[in-house]
PDB file of C-alpha atoms in Angstrom:
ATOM      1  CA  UNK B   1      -2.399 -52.265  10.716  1.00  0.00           C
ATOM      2  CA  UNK B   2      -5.620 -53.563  12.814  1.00  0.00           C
ATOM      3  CA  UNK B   3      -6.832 -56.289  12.863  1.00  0.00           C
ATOM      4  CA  UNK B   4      -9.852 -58.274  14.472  1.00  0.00           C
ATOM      5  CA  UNK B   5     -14.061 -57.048  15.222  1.00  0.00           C
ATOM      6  CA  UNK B   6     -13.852 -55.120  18.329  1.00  0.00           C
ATOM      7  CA  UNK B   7     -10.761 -52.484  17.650  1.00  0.00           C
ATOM      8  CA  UNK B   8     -11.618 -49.084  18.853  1.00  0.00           C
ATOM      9  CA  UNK B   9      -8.881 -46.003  17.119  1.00  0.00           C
ATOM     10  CA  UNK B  10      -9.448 -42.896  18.258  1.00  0.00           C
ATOM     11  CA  UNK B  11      -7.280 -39.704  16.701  1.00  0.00           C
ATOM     12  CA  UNK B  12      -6.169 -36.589  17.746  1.00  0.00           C
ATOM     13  CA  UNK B  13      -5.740 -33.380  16.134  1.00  0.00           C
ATOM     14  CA  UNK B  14      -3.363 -30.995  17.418  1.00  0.00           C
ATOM     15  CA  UNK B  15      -2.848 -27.212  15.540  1.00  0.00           C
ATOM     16  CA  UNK B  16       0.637 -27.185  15.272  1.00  0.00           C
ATOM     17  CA  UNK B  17      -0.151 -23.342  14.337  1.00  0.00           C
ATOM     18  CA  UNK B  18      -1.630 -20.823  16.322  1.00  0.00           C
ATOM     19  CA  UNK B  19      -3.604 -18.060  14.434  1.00  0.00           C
ATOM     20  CA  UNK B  20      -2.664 -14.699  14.463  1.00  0.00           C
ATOM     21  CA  UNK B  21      -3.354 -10.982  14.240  1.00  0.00           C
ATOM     22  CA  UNK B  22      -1.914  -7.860  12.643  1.00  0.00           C
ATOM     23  CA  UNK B  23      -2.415  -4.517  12.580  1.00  0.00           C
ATOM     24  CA  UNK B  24      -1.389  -1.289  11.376  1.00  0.00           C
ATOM     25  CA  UNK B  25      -1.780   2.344  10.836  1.00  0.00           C
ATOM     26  CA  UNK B  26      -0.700   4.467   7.146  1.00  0.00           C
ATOM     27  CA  UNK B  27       0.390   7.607   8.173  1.00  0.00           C
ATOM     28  CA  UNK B  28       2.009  10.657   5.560  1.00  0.00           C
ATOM     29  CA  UNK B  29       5.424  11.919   6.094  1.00  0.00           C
ATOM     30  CA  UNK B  30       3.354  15.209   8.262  1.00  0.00           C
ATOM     31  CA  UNK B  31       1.687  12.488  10.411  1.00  0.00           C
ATOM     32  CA  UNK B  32      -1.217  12.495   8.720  1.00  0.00           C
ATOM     33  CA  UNK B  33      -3.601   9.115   7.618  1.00  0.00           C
ATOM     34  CA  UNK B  34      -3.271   8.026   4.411  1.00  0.00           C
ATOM     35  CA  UNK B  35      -6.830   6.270   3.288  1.00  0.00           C
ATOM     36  CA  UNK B  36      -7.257   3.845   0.630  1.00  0.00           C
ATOM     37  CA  UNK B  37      -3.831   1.731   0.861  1.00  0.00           C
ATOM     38  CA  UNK B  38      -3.948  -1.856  -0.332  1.00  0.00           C
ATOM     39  CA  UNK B  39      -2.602  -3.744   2.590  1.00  0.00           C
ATOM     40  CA  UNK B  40      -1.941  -7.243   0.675  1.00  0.00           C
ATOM     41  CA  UNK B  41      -0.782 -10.252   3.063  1.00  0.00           C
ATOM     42  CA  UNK B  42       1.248 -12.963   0.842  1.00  0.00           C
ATOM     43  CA  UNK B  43       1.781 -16.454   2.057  1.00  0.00           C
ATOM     44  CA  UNK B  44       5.511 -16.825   1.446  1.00  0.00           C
ATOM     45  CA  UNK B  45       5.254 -20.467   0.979  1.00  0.00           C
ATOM     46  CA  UNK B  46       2.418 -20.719  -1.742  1.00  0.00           C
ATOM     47  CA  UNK B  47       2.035 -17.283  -2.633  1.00  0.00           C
ATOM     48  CA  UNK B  48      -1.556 -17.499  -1.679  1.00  0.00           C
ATOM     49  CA  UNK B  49      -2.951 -13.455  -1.221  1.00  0.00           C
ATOM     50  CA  UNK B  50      -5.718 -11.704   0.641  1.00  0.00           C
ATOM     51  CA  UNK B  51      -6.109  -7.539   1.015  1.00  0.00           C
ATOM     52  CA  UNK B  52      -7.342  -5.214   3.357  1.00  0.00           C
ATOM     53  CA  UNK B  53      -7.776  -1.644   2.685  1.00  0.00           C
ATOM     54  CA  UNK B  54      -7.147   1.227   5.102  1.00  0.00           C
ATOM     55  CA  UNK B  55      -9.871   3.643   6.500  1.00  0.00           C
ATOM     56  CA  UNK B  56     -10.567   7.098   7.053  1.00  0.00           C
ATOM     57  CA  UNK B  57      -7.783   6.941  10.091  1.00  0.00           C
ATOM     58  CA  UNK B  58      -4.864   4.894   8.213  1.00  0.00           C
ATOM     59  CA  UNK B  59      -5.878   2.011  10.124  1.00  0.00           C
ATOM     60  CA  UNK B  60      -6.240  -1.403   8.964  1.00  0.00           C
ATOM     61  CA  UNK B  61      -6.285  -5.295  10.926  1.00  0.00           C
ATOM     62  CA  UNK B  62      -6.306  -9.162   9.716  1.00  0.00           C
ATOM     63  CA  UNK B  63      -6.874 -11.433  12.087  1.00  0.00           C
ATOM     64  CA  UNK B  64      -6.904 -15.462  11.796  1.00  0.00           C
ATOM     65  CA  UNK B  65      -3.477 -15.379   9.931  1.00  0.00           C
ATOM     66  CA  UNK B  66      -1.073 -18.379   9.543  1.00  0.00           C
ATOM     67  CA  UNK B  67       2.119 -19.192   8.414  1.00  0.00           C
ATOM     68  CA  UNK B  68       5.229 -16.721   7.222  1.00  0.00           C
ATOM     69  CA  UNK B  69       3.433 -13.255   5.530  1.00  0.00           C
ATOM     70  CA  UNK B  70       4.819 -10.640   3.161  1.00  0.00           C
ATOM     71  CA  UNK B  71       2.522  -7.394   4.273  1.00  0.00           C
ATOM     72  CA  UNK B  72       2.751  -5.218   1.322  1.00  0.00           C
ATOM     73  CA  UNK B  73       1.084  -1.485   1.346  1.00  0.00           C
ATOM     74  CA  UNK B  74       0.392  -0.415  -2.253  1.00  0.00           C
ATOM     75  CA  UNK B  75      -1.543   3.020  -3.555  1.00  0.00           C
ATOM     76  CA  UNK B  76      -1.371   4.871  -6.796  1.00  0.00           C
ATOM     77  CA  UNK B  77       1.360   7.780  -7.087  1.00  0.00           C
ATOM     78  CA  UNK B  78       2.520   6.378  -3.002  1.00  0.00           C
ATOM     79  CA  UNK B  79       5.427   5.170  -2.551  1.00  0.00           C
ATOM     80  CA  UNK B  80       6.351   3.048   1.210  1.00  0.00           C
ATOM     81  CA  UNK B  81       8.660   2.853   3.440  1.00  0.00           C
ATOM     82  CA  UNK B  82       9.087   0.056   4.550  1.00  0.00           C
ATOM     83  CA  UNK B  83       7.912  -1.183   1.522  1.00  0.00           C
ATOM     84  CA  UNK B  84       7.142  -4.330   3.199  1.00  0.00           C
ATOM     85  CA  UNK B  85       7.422  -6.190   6.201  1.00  0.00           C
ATOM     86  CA  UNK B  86       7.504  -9.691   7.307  1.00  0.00           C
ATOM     87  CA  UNK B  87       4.931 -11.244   9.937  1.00  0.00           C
ATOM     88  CA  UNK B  88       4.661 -15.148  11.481  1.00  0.00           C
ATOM     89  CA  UNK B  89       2.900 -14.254  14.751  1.00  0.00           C
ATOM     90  CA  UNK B  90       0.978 -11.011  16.520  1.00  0.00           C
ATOM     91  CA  UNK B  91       2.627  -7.876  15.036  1.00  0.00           C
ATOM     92  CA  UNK B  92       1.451  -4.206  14.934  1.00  0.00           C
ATOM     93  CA  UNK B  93       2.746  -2.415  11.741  1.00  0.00           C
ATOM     94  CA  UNK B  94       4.103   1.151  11.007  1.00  0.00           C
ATOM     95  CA  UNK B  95       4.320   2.460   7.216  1.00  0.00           C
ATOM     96  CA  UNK B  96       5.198   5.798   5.946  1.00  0.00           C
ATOM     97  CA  UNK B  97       4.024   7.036   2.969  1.00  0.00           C
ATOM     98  CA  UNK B  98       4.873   9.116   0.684  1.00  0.00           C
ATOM     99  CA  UNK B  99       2.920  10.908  -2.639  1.00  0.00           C
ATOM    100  CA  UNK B 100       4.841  10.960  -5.389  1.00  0.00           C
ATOM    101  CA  UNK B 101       5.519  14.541  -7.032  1.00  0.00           C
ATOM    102  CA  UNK B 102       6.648  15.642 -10.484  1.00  0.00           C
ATOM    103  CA  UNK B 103       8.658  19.068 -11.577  1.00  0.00           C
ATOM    104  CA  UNK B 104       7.404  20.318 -14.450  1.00  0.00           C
ATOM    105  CA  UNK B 105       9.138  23.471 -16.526  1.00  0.00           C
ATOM    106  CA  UNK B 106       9.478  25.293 -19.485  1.00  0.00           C
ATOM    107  CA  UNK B 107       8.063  28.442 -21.057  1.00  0.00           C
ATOM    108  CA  UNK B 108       5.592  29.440 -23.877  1.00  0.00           C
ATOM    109  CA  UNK B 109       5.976  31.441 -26.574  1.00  0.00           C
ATOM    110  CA  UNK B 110       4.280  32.971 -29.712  1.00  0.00           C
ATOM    111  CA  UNK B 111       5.543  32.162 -33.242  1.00  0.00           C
ATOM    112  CA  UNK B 112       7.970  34.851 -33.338  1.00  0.00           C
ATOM    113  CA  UNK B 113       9.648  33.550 -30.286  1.00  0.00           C
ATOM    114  CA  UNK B 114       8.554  35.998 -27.807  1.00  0.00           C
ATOM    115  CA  UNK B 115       7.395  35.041 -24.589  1.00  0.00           C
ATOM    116  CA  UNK B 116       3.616  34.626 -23.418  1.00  0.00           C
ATOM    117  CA  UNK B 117       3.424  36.191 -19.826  1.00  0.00           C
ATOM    118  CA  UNK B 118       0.118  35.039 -18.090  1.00  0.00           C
ATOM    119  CA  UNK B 119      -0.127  31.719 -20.620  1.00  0.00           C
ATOM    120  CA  UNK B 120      -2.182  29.653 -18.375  1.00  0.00           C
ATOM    121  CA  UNK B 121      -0.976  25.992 -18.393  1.00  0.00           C
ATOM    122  CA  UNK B 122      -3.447  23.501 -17.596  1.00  0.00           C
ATOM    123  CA  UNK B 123      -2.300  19.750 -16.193  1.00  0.00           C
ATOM    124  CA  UNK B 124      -4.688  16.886 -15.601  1.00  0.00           C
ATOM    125  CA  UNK B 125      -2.737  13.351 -14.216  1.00  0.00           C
ATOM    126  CA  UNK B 126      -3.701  10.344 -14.252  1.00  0.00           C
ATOM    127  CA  UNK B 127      -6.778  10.860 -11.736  1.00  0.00           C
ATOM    128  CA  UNK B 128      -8.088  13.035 -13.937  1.00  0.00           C
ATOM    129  CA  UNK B 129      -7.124  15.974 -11.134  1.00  0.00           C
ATOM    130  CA  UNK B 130      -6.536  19.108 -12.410  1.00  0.00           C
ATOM    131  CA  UNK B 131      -3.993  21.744 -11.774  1.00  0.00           C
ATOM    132  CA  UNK B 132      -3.593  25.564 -13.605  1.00  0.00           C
ATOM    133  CA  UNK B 133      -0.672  27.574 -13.696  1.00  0.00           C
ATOM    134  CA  UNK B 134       0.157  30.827 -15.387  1.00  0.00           C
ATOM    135  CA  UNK B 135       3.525  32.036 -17.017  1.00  0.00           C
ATOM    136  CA  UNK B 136       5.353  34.810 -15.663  1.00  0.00           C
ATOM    137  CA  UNK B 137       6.806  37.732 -17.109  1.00  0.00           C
ATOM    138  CA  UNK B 138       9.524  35.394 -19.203  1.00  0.00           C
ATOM    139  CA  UNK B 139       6.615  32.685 -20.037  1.00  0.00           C
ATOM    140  CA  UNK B 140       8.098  30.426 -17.946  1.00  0.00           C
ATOM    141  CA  UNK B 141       6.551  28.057 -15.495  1.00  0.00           C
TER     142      UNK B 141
END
């Protein structure tokens, strides 16, 4: 409490914190950069989020970061390892990805049962990319 005309207060702030930077590179499982990875950084006390994306060169950086951070790298059909990583202070990141991959087989045949050799066997995922294939001699895959 103060009391009286001629009181003079005078306040300090103090950052209990210091901000901090981190960086990182994607790279596949040959080496190469992986573009286009979602880098999110997650405040582990309020859940508070912000995202970077990776460049050309796998590379990515956030600087003027506080606090405990889940860094979380995220891509369609990727999968990461590690699939996170936890940062409170200047930290330089590593994560290896991987593209996810599906087997397809079977065979084709006419209405009598026989099989088609040379069927070709079109497949279009989910990025609308497009892949051909043609049977062999048994009409398999």
């Amino acid at each position: 409490m103060v009391r009286g005309d001629k009181q003079v207060i005078r306040f300090l702030g103090v950052q209990t914190e210091k901000p901090f930077a981190v960086d990182g590179v994607v790279h596949d499982a040959l080496g190469n950069p992986v573009s286009g990875v979602a880098i999110t950084f997650e405040q582990t006390d309020n859940g508070s989020k912000s995202t970077v994306v990776t460049g050309p060169d796998g590379r990515f950086v956030r600087s003027n970061l506080s606090g405990v951070l889940k860094v979380t790298p995220q891509k369609t059909h990727w999968t990461f390892e590690p699939p996170y990583a936890t940062v409170y202070e200047d930290t330089s990141l590593y994560f290896k990805g991987v593209q996810t991959t599906y087997t397809v087989s079977g065979y084709v045949e006419d209405e009598q049962g026989q099989p088609i050799e040379r069927a070709v066997v079109t497949f279009v995922d989910s990025l609308n990319q497009v892949s051909t294939v043609l049977t062999n001699a048994n009409g398999s895959l």
